[in-house]
Amino acid sequence: MNRRKFNATLALGSSGIALTSNIPMACAIDTKQNKKKLGIALVGLGQYSTYQLAPALQDTEHCYLAGVVTGTPEKEQIWADNYKLPKENIYNYDNFDTIKNNDAIDIVYVVLPNSMHADFSIRAARAGKHVICEKPMAMNVEECDAIMAACMKEGVKLGMGYRLHSEPYTQEVKRFVREKTFGNVKYISADAAYHSTSDPGQWRLNKALSGGGALVNMGVYAIQSVIYGTGENPISVSAQEYSTRPEYFKDTDETITAQFEFESGAVGNIMTSHNANVNKLYASCDQGWFELNPANNYGPLKGRTSEGTQISFPHESQQKLQMDDFAKHILFDAPNLAPGEMGKRDMMIVEAIYKSIAAGGRKQALDFEPGYGFSK
Ligand code: NAD
């Protein structure tokens, strides 16, 4: 199998791309080799599953692509052919619940539009499967609670698709903060934005399907950055919204800025947008600074510090590292690097940001238990 040749179109996503099946690869699953690997079923075969998760699953050590769940019948045969998936491991949205009878599937990875995260995560838990849920965790905090309660009740593990916690640049930032390499963080700035011009009918710009605009899409990365970049949950947030292309962003937020206070006295600022291209994290500390730029794309990431050093690590697929980390959590009780509480905490911050905007930028208090939502 030559993974690098995998560049054909499997997605019928928001761009309405045609399906093709002439993909020069065959990811033969060596059943012997995979005996100790956990089987993952991807739910939703759009861009992220097609171009990131499925290819990454060809290289994972502790899990493998065992099945798929799709609402598009044409994709069933294509994925079956290209990944040598047995027919019984291919589901649609209606027969999905029968996955509970399939021992080949250990983990269900929900990669659907945000409005479908809670439904499929809860159904996966009820089927007795461990769950990875993509970001943002759900449409609101209530749904996050429902997902967590279902996983707790069924005794299955829950992880967020927060790939950065498994990659070395983010881990290095966390180390700087933990070891106070540059002293205490005083100010942290994080921007996560891309300029959107594609189909205005796409689900990301439809609030009923996305739950929000830039904030719930890229903004979640910026929120994450200010938290792991200070090592603290914020105690307050104030936010502002800007709209310069209302004819395109009819239903969802275009650009949002927000300022955070932290118990230590650190101050944070984020900008997120579907109308600009920025992707960075900068922390000013009392003995220097560090930055990542880019900070949260698929990599390779890049970083610098006030000591004149480049932060540099060999590049590996972040998705491969993330899915292996979650499998290790299940198999070997390794830490859950992105637990459900982390997804819920971020959704609580998202809700506080929208509340602040609705209140003309008024500061909203946030009251988390110390360390709530951090990796254990
Ligand atoms: P996409 O539009 O490419 O794919 C969405 C999939 O959902 C498609 O296969 C589509 O057929 C299916 N679908 C089912 N019902 C739908 C409906 N009503 N409207 C539209 N599509 C419908 O999206 P994507 O980029 O693959 O994103 C999927 C999820 O993954 C989102 O939650 C997104 O936030 C998340 N994501 C995470 C990352 C990451 O880096 N962690 C990156 C990209 C996407």
XYZ file of C-alpha atoms and ligand atoms in Angstrom:
420
model
C 0.000 0.000 0.000
C 1.361 3.384 -0.907
C -0.376 5.889 1.303
C 1.123 8.851 -0.493
C -0.768 7.943 -3.637
C -3.999 8.440 -1.798
C -5.246 11.706 -3.156
C -8.375 10.811 -4.998
C -11.761 12.205 -4.270
C -13.994 10.196 -2.027
C -15.889 13.052 -0.506
C -19.269 14.305 -1.517
C -19.036 17.145 0.953
C -20.099 20.735 0.959
C -18.178 21.255 -2.253
C -20.352 18.643 -3.992
C -17.301 16.913 -5.451
C -17.952 13.866 -7.604
C -17.103 10.434 -6.310
C -14.295 8.585 -7.990
C -13.137 5.076 -7.359
C -9.823 4.789 -9.205
C -7.710 5.117 -6.120
C -4.357 3.402 -6.538
C -4.178 1.897 -3.117
C -5.328 -1.073 -1.191
C -4.973 -0.956 2.535
C -4.973 -4.653 3.155
C -5.684 -5.270 6.777
C -3.421 -7.934 8.119
C -5.782 -9.547 10.573
C -2.943 -11.268 12.385
C -1.052 -8.033 12.790
C -4.198 -6.242 13.887
C -5.167 -8.719 16.527
C -4.143 -6.405 19.311
C -5.314 -3.311 17.494
C -8.658 -1.719 18.210
C -11.083 -1.400 15.309
C -12.295 2.130 14.547
C -15.443 2.940 12.568
C -15.528 6.420 11.066
C -18.994 7.991 11.024
C -19.259 10.587 8.262
C -17.003 10.245 5.236
C -16.424 13.889 4.361
C -13.174 15.789 3.893
C -11.679 15.107 7.299
C -12.330 11.359 7.301
C -11.277 11.005 3.673
C -8.083 13.023 3.607
C -6.837 12.877 7.208
C -8.308 10.152 9.398
C -8.525 7.198 7.012
C -4.981 7.714 5.649
C -3.659 8.178 9.215
C -5.327 4.912 10.225
C -3.071 3.078 7.764
C -0.101 3.960 9.966
C -1.522 3.681 13.483
C 0.020 1.126 15.814
C -2.829 0.473 18.236
C -5.937 0.910 16.087
C -7.002 0.485 12.484
C -9.847 1.355 10.136
C -12.302 -1.482 10.676
C -15.530 0.018 9.371
C -17.457 3.067 8.214
C -20.878 4.616 8.672
C -22.176 6.732 5.816
C -25.399 8.337 4.699
C -24.246 8.281 1.062
C -24.842 4.814 -0.472
C -22.340 5.398 -3.341
C -19.518 5.694 -0.821
C -20.101 2.218 0.625
C -18.512 0.276 -2.239
C -15.736 2.778 -2.766
C -14.587 2.617 0.837
C -15.076 -1.157 0.913
C -12.833 -1.516 -2.144
C -10.179 0.913 -1.152
C -9.795 -0.156 2.437
C -10.716 -3.811 2.034
C -13.587 -3.391 4.463
C -15.904 -6.360 4.886
C -19.526 -5.641 3.974
C -20.715 -6.342 7.513
C -18.559 -3.478 8.806
C -20.278 -0.882 6.619
C -23.293 0.880 8.099
C -25.694 3.637 7.198
C -27.355 6.090 9.579
C -30.466 3.898 9.925
C -28.856 0.562 10.729
C -26.024 2.155 12.727
C -27.369 0.932 16.091
C -26.807 -2.705 15.061
C -23.084 -1.953 15.310
C -23.478 -3.145 18.888
C -23.418 -6.725 17.550
C -20.126 -6.208 15.749
C -17.072 -7.168 17.801
C -14.722 -5.894 15.115
C -15.650 -2.318 16.029
C -14.244 -1.069 19.333
C -14.321 2.690 18.760
C -16.809 4.876 16.900
C -15.303 8.146 15.653
C -18.001 10.788 14.998
C -16.908 13.051 12.117
C -20.252 14.562 11.142
C -21.639 18.115 11.057
C -21.747 19.455 14.622
C -25.523 19.129 15.009
C -25.145 15.336 14.636
C -22.326 14.845 17.183
C -24.542 14.305 20.227
C -26.963 11.903 18.547
C -24.268 9.644 17.085
C -21.983 9.803 20.138
C -24.873 8.771 22.396
C -25.988 5.997 20.023
C -22.382 4.757 19.830
C -22.133 4.676 23.631
C -25.431 2.804 23.865
C -24.026 0.282 21.395
C -21.217 -0.291 23.899
C -18.545 1.366 21.756
C -15.876 3.786 22.922
C -16.373 7.219 21.378
C -14.179 9.834 19.772
C -16.198 12.973 19.079
C -14.970 15.678 16.729
C -14.764 19.318 17.767
C -16.790 21.253 18.721
C -18.154 18.570 21.013
C -21.805 19.468 20.375
C -24.226 22.332 19.786
C -24.360 23.421 23.435
C -23.353 22.467 26.977
C -26.566 20.506 27.523
C -25.670 18.177 24.663
C -22.120 17.794 26.016
C -23.615 16.693 29.336
C -25.845 14.182 27.557
C -22.874 12.658 25.686
C -20.815 12.406 28.875
C -23.722 10.890 30.811
C -24.317 8.252 28.118
C -20.633 7.265 28.036
C -20.512 7.126 31.823
C -23.682 5.014 32.012
C -22.477 2.534 29.395
C -18.961 2.366 30.824
C -17.267 3.427 27.596
C -14.399 5.878 27.140
C -14.914 9.277 25.557
C -12.251 11.315 23.791
C -12.363 14.539 21.795
C -10.825 14.861 18.342
C -8.363 17.438 19.730
C -5.373 16.181 17.772
C -2.916 18.832 19.037
C -2.626 17.337 22.514
C -0.887 14.358 20.921
C 1.650 16.311 18.881
C 5.058 17.476 20.121
C 4.865 21.262 19.529
C 1.794 21.591 21.711
C 3.350 19.252 24.260
C 6.454 21.486 24.284
C 4.288 24.554 24.985
C 2.671 22.676 27.860
C 6.157 21.793 29.168
C 7.299 25.451 29.008
C 4.241 26.384 31.061
C 4.564 23.505 33.538
C 8.305 23.993 34.097
C 8.107 27.803 33.882
C 10.933 27.706 31.342
C 10.372 31.403 30.601
C 8.831 32.248 33.969
C 5.162 32.983 34.485
C 2.961 33.670 31.484
C 1.716 37.272 31.646
C 0.018 37.641 28.286
C -1.119 35.079 25.754
C -2.467 35.725 22.305
C -3.977 33.083 20.010
C -5.452 33.526 16.552
C -7.143 30.799 14.531
C -8.774 31.828 11.290
C -9.159 31.051 7.616
C -10.706 32.968 4.767
C -13.839 31.183 3.603
C -15.049 31.639 0.034
C -16.504 28.223 -0.753
C -20.174 27.277 -1.173
C -22.261 29.648 0.987
C -24.737 26.764 1.375
C -22.183 24.596 3.232
C -23.174 23.253 6.650
C -20.477 25.297 8.455
C -22.334 28.490 7.524
C -25.714 27.069 8.525
C -26.302 27.637 12.225
C -28.798 24.801 12.572
C -26.075 22.355 11.470
C -22.965 24.040 12.909
C -24.168 25.744 16.087
C -22.161 28.853 15.165
C -19.547 30.210 12.794
C -15.828 30.851 13.163
C -15.999 30.574 16.949
C -17.165 26.949 17.076
C -14.945 25.975 14.161
C -11.527 27.669 14.451
C -12.223 29.571 17.662
C -12.099 26.357 19.637
C -8.380 26.094 18.761
C -7.733 29.619 20.000
C -9.604 28.906 23.241
C -7.559 25.741 23.668
C -4.321 27.655 23.004
C -4.875 30.257 25.708
C -5.678 27.486 28.186
C -2.749 25.165 27.539
C -0.556 28.215 26.909
C -1.175 29.428 30.482
C -1.921 26.103 32.162
C -5.116 27.568 33.623
C -8.806 27.815 32.953
C -10.000 31.418 32.530
C -12.011 33.174 35.234
C -13.719 35.624 32.888
C -14.233 36.480 29.239
C -15.366 39.575 27.329
C -16.025 39.364 23.589
C -16.801 41.338 20.438
C -18.140 40.343 17.024
C -17.374 41.947 13.649
C -19.126 41.441 10.343
C -17.800 42.785 7.065
C -19.392 40.298 4.600
C -22.941 39.907 5.892
C -24.111 38.850 2.427
C -21.908 35.711 2.723
C -22.101 35.119 6.482
C -25.883 35.329 6.662
C -26.368 32.917 9.520
C -23.085 32.524 11.403
C -20.380 34.671 13.003
C -17.579 35.896 10.761
C -14.988 37.379 13.158
C -14.842 37.328 16.948
C -12.287 38.696 19.409
C -12.315 37.814 23.100
C -10.248 38.703 26.155
C -9.661 36.373 29.073
C -8.561 36.860 32.670
C -6.791 34.124 34.580
C -6.427 33.579 38.313
C -2.624 34.048 38.085
C -3.123 37.538 36.661
C -2.319 36.462 33.103
C -4.386 38.086 30.368
C -5.366 36.379 27.118
C -6.655 37.593 23.779
C -8.041 35.549 20.903
C -9.168 36.329 17.378
C -11.067 33.841 15.284
C -12.489 34.378 11.846
C -13.783 32.842 8.646
C -12.530 35.986 6.916
C -8.730 36.039 7.513
C -5.804 33.637 7.448
C -4.012 33.482 10.810
C -2.839 30.548 12.864
C -0.601 31.371 15.828
C 0.047 31.367 19.532
C 2.319 33.859 21.335
C 3.056 33.939 25.055
C 4.893 36.742 26.831
C 6.352 35.585 30.154
C 8.265 37.420 32.857
C 11.549 35.899 31.619
C 11.013 35.679 27.873
C 8.505 34.483 25.301
C 7.561 31.580 23.056
C 5.446 31.294 19.958
C 4.050 28.761 17.518
C 3.270 29.888 13.988
C 1.528 27.940 12.590
C 0.112 26.679 15.867
C -2.841 24.506 15.030
C -2.971 23.384 11.397
C -2.117 19.819 10.357
C 1.590 20.672 10.433
C 4.451 20.725 10.217
C 4.084 23.333 12.957
C 6.857 25.828 13.677
C 7.976 27.621 16.816
C 10.512 30.077 18.261
C 11.526 31.276 21.687
C 13.148 34.402 23.154
C 16.370 32.413 23.568
C 16.727 32.453 19.795
C 15.926 28.760 19.510
C 13.657 27.186 16.946
C 11.143 24.716 18.332
C 11.503 21.828 15.952
C 10.326 18.219 15.872
C 10.091 15.653 13.091
C 6.656 15.789 11.492
C 4.213 12.956 12.023
C 0.509 12.783 11.275
C -1.229 14.428 14.217
C -4.304 12.287 13.598
C -2.218 9.105 13.779
C -0.744 10.196 17.114
C -4.157 11.243 18.445
C -5.961 8.003 17.562
C -3.075 5.906 18.899
C -3.134 7.884 22.158
C -6.855 7.217 22.564
C -6.351 3.511 21.796
C -3.563 3.411 24.415
C -5.954 4.989 26.890
C -8.345 2.076 26.324
C -5.775 -0.686 26.018
C -3.189 0.321 28.623
C -5.010 2.882 30.771
C -2.705 5.617 29.451
C -3.970 9.181 30.131
C -6.923 10.426 28.114
C -5.283 13.466 26.529
C -8.568 15.034 25.406
C -11.390 13.898 27.700
C -15.061 14.821 27.292
C -14.756 17.366 30.118
C -12.310 19.285 27.930
C -14.870 19.473 25.128
C -17.579 20.549 27.573
C -15.341 23.183 29.174
C -14.636 24.700 25.761
C -18.351 24.720 24.962
C -19.002 26.543 28.250
C -16.482 29.176 27.145
C -18.078 29.368 23.676
C -21.462 29.984 25.305
C -19.965 32.662 27.585
C -18.424 34.392 24.548
C -21.745 34.490 22.694
C -23.398 35.732 25.884
C -20.846 38.516 26.247
C -21.380 39.596 22.624
C -25.145 39.636 23.146
C -24.584 41.776 26.244
C -22.538 44.353 24.310
C -19.172 42.935 25.389
C -19.912 42.749 29.091
C -17.513 40.549 31.068
C -18.835 37.055 31.848
C -17.539 35.240 34.907
C -16.328 31.660 34.416
C -16.117 29.357 37.375
C -14.324 26.078 36.745
C -13.070 23.655 39.379
C -9.249 23.877 39.362
C -7.925 21.805 36.465
C -11.395 21.044 35.085
C -11.118 19.658 31.553
C -7.339 19.246 31.624
C -5.731 15.981 30.546
C -5.206 13.696 33.501
P -17.500 17.681 5.482
O -18.535 18.644 5.060
O -16.353 17.456 4.568
O -18.155 16.246 5.741
C -19.340 16.113 6.449
C -19.889 14.697 6.249
O -21.134 14.608 6.912
C -20.119 14.364 4.784
O -19.697 13.053 4.535
C -21.643 14.475 4.620
O -22.151 13.588 3.660
C -22.119 14.079 6.013
N -23.415 14.676 6.338
C -24.420 14.020 6.940
N -25.477 14.817 7.112
C -25.157 16.016 6.599
C -25.850 17.244 6.469
N -27.088 17.411 6.930
N -25.196 18.270 5.879
C -23.944 18.143 5.451
N -23.216 17.001 5.536
C -23.835 15.928 6.100
O -17.003 18.104 6.934
P -15.631 17.759 7.646
O -14.648 18.825 7.343
O -15.241 16.366 7.373
O -16.044 17.967 9.191
C -16.742 16.973 9.916
C -16.502 17.192 11.424
O -15.120 17.078 11.688
C -16.922 18.560 11.943
O -17.427 18.437 13.241
C -15.634 19.349 11.984
O -15.620 20.380 12.945
C -14.636 18.258 12.315
N -13.280 18.545 11.812
C -12.257 18.464 12.674
C -10.978 18.708 12.233
C -9.816 18.589 13.182
O -8.736 19.015 12.819
N -10.001 18.010 14.359
C -10.751 19.044 10.909
C -11.832 19.102 10.039
C -13.101 18.843 10.500
